[in-house]
JSON list of C-alpha atoms in Angstrom, two decimals:
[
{"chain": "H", "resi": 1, "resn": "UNK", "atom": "CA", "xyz": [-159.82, 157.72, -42.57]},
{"chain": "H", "resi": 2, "resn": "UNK", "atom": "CA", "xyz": [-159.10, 161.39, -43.03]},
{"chain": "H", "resi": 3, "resn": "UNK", "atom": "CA", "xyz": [-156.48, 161.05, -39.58]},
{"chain": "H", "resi": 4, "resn": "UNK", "atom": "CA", "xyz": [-154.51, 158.46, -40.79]},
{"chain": "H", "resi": 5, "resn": "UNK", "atom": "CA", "xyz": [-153.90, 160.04, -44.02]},
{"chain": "H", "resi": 6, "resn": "UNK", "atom": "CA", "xyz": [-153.55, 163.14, -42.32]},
{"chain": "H", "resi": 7, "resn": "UNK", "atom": "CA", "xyz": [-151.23, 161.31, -39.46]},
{"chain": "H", "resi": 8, "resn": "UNK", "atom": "CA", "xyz": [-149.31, 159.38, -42.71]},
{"chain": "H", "resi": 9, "resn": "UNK", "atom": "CA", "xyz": [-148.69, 162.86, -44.11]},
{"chain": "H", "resi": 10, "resn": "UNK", "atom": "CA", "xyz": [-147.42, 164.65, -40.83]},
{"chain": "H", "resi": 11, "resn": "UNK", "atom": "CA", "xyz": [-145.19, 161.63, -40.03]},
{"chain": "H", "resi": 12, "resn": "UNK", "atom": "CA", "xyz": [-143.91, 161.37, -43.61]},
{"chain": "H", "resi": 13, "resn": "UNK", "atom": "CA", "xyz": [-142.90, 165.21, -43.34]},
{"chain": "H", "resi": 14, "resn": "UNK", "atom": "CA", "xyz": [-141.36, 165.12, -40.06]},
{"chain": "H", "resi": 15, "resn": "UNK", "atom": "CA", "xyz": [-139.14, 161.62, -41.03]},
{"chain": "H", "resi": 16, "resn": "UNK", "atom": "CA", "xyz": [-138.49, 163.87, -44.19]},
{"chain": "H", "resi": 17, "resn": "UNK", "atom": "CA", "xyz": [-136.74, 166.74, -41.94]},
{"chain": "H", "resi": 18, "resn": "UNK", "atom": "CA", "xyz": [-134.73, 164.89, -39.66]},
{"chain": "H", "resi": 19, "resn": "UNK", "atom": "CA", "xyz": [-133.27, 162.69, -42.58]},
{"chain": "H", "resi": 20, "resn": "UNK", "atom": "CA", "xyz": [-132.72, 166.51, -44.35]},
{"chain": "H", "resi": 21, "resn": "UNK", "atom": "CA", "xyz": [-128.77, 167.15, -45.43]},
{"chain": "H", "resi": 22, "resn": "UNK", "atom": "CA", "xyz": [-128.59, 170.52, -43.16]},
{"chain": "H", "resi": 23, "resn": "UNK", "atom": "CA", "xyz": [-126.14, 173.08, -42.99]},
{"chain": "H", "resi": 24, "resn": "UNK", "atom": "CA", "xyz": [-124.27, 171.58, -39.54]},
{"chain": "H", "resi": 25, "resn": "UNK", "atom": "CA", "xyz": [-124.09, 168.46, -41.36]},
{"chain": "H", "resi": 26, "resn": "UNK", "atom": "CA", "xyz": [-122.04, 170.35, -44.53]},
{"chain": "H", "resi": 27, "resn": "UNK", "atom": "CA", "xyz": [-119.94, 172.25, -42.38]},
{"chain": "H", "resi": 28, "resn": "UNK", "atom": "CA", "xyz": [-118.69, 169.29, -40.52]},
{"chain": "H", "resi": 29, "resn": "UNK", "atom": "CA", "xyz": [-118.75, 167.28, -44.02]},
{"chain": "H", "resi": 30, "resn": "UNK", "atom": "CA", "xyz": [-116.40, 169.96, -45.43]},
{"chain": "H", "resi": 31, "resn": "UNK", "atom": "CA", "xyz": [-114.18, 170.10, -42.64]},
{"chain": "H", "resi": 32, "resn": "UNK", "atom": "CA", "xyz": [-113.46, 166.73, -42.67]},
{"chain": "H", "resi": 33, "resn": "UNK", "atom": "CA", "xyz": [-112.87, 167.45, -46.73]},
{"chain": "H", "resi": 34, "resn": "UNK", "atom": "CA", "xyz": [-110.42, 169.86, -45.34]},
{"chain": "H", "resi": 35, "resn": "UNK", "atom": "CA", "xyz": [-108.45, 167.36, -42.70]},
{"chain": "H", "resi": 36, "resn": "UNK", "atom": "CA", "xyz": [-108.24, 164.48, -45.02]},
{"chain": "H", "resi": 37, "resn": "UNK", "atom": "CA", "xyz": [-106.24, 167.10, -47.88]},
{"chain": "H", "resi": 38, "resn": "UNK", "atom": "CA", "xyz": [-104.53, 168.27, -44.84]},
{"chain": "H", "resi": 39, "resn": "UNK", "atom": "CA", "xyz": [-103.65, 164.46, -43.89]},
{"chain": "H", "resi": 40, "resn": "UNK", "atom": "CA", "xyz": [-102.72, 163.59, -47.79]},
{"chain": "H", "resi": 41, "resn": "UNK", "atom": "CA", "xyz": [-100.99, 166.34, -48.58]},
{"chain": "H", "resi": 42, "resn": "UNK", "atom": "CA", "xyz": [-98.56, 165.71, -44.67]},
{"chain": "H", "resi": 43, "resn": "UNK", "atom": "CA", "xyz": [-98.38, 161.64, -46.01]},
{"chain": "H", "resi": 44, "resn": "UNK", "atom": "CA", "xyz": [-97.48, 162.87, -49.63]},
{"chain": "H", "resi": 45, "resn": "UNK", "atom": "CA", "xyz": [-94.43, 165.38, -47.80]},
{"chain": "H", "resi": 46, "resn": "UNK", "atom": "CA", "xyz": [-93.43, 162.86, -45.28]},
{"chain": "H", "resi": 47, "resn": "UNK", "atom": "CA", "xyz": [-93.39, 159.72, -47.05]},
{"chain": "H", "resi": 48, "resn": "UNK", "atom": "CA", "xyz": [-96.34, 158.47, -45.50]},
{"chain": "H", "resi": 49, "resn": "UNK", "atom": "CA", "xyz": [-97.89, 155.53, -47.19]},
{"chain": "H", "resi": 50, "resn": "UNK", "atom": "CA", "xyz": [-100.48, 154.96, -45.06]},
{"chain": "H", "resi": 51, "resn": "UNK", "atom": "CA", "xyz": [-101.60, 158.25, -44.00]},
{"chain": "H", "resi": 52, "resn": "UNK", "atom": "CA", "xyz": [-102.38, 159.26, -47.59]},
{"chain": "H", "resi": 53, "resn": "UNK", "atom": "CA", "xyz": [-104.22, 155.89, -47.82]},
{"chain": "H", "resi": 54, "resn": "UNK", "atom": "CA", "xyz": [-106.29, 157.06, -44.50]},
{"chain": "H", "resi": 55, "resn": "UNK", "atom": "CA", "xyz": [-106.83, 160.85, -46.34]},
{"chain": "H", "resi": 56, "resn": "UNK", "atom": "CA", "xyz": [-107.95, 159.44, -48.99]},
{"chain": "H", "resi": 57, "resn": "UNK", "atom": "CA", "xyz": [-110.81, 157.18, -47.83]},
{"chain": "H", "resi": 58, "resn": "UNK", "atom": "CA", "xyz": [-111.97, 160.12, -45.60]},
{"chain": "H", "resi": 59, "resn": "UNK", "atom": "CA", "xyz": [-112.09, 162.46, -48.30]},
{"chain": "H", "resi": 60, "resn": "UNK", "atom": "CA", "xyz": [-114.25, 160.09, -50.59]},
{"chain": "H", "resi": 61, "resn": "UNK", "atom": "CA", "xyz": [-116.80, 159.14, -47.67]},
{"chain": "H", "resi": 62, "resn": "UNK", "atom": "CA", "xyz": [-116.66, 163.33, -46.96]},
{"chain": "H", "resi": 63, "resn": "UNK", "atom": "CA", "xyz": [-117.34, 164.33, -50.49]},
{"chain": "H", "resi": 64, "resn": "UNK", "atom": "CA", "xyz": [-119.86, 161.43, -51.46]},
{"chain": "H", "resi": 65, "resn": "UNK", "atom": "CA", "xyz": [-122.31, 162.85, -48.59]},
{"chain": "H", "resi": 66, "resn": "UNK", "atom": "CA", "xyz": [-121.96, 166.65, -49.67]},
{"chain": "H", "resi": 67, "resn": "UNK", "atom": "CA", "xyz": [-125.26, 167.64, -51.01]},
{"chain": "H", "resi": 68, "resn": "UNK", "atom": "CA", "xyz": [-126.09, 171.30, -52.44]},
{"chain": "H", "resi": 69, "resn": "UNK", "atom": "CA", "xyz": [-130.04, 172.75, -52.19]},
{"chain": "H", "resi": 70, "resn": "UNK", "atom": "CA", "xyz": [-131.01, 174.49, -55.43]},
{"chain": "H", "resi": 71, "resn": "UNK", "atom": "CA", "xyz": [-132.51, 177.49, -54.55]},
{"chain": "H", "resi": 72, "resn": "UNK", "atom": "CA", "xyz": [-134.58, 178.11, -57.64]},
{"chain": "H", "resi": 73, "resn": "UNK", "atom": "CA", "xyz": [-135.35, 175.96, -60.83]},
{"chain": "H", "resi": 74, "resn": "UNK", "atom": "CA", "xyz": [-132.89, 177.54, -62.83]},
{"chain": "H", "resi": 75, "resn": "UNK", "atom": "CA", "xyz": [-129.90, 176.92, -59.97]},
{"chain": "H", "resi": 76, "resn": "UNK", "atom": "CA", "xyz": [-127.57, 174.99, -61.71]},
{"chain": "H", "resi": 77, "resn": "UNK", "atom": "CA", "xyz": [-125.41, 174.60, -58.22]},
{"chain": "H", "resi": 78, "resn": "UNK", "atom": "CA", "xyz": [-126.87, 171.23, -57.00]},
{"chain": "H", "resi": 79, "resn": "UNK", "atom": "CA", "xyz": [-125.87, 169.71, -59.92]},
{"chain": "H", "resi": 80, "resn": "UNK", "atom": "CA", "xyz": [-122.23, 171.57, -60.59]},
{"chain": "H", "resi": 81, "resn": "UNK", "atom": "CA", "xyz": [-121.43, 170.59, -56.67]},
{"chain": "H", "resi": 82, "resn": "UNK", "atom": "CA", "xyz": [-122.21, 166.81, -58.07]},
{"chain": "H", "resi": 83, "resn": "UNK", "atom": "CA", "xyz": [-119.84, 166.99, -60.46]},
{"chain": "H", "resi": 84, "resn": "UNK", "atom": "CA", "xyz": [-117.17, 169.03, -58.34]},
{"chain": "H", "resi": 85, "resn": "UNK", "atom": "CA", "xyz": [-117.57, 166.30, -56.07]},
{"chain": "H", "resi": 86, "resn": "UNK", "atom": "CA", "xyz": [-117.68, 163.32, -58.14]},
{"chain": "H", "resi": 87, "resn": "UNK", "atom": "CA", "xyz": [-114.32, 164.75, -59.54]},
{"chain": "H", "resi": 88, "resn": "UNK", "atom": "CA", "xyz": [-112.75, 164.90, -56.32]},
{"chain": "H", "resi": 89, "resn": "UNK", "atom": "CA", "xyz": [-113.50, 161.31, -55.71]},
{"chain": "H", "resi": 90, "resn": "UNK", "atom": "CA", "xyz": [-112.15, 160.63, -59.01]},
{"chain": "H", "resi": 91, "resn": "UNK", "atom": "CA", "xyz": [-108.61, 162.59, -58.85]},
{"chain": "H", "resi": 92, "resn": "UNK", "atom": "CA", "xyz": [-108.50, 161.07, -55.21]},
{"chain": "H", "resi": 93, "resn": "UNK", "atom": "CA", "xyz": [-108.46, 157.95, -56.68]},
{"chain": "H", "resi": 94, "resn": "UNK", "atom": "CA", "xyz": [-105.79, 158.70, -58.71]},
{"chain": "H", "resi": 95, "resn": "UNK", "atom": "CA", "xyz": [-103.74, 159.73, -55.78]},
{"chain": "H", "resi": 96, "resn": "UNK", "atom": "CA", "xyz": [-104.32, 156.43, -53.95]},
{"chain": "H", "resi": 97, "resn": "UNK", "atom": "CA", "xyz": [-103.22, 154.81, -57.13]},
{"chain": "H", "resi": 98, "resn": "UNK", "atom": "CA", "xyz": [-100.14, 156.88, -57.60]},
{"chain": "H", "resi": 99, "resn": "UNK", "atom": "CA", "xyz": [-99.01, 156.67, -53.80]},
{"chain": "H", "resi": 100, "resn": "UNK", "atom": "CA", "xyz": [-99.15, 153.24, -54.16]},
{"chain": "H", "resi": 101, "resn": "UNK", "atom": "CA", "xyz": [-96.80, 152.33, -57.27]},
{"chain": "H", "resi": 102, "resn": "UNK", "atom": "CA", "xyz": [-94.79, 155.04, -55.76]},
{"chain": "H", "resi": 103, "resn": "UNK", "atom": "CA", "xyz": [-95.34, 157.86, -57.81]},
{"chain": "H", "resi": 104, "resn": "UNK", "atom": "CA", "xyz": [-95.22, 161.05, -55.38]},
{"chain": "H", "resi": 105, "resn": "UNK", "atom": "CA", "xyz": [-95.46, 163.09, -58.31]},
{"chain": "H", "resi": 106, "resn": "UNK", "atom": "CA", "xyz": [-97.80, 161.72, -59.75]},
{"chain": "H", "resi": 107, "resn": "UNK", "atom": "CA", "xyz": [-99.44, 161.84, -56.42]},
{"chain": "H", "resi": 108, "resn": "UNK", "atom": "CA", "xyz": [-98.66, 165.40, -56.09]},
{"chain": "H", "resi": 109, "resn": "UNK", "atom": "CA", "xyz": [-99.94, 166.22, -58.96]},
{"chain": "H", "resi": 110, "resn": "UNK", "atom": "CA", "xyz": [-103.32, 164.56, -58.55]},
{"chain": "H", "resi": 111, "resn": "UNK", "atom": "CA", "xyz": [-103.77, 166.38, -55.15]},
{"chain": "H", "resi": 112, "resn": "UNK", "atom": "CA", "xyz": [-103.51, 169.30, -56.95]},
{"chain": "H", "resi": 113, "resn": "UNK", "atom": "CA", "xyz": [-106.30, 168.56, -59.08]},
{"chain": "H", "resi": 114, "resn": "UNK", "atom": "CA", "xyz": [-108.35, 167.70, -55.89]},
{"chain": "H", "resi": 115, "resn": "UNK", "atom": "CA", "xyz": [-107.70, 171.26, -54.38]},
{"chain": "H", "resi": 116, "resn": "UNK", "atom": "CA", "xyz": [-108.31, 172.63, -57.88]},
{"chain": "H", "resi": 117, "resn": "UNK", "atom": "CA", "xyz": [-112.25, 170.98, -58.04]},
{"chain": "H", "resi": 118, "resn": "UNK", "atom": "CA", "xyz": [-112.56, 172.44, -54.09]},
{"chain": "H", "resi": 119, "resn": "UNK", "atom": "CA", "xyz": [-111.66, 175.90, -55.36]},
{"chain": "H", "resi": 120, "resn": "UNK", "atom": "CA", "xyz": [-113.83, 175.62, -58.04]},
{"chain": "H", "resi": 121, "resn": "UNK", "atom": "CA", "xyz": [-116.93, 174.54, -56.42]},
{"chain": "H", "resi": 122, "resn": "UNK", "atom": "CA", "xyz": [-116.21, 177.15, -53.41]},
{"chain": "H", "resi": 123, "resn": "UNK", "atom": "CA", "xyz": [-115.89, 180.03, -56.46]},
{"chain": "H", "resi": 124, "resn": "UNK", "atom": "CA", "xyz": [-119.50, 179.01, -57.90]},
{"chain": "H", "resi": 125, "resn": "UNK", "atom": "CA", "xyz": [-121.35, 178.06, -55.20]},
{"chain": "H", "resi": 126, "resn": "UNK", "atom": "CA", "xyz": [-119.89, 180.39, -51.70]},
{"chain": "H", "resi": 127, "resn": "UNK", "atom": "CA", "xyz": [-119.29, 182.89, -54.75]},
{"chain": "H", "resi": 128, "resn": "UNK", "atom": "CA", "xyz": [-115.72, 183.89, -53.78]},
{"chain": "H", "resi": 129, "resn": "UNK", "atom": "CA", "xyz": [-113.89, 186.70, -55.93]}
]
């Protein structure tokens, strides 16, 4: 009895790991975060329907998978990296909205506010000055 629990335990630990969010895993996640702005900002300049379209959706699969490790009990970064990215997905719809009544401004705008909640998030949590 005690080796099956024992083998449950092991087995539920190691499917635990590989299912982990890991750093590789971020670092692609926010690279695509950084092609899809990239992609929406080009569509947004060149009058590029569905390119912004295509940024968008990337960028709201990219940021809905971004997950932050608290380090401590009292690290309030897991849950301020929810919220960064839960805005993002937000403003981003906004931009698909705008692009497609065919308000580049608007648009614009609303990218702005997407880079603004990236910015933010990198301040807090990769502490930049």
């Amino acid at each position: 009895m005690k080796k099956i629990i024992i083998g449950l335990i092991t087995f539920g630990a190691l499917t635990f790991n590989l299912q982990a969010y890991d750093q590789s895993e971020r670092i692609q996640d926010m690279q695509t975060m950084e092609a899809s702005m990239a992609q929406i900002q080009k569509g947004i300049l060149y009058n590029n329907k569905k390119m912004v379209l295509q940024g968008v959706a990337n960028l709201k699969q990219a940021s809905s998978k971004v997950e932050i490790a608290p380090k401590t009990d009292m690290d309030y970064s897991t849950n301020f990296a929810k919220n960064q990215a839960s805005n993002i997905r937000k403003f981003a719809d906004r931009v698909k909205e705008n692009i497609k009544a065919g308000h580049k401004h608007g648009a614009a705008m609303n990218y702005t506010k997407v880079l603004d909640q990236c910015i933010s998030c990198h301040n807090k949590i990769r502490k930049w000055n």
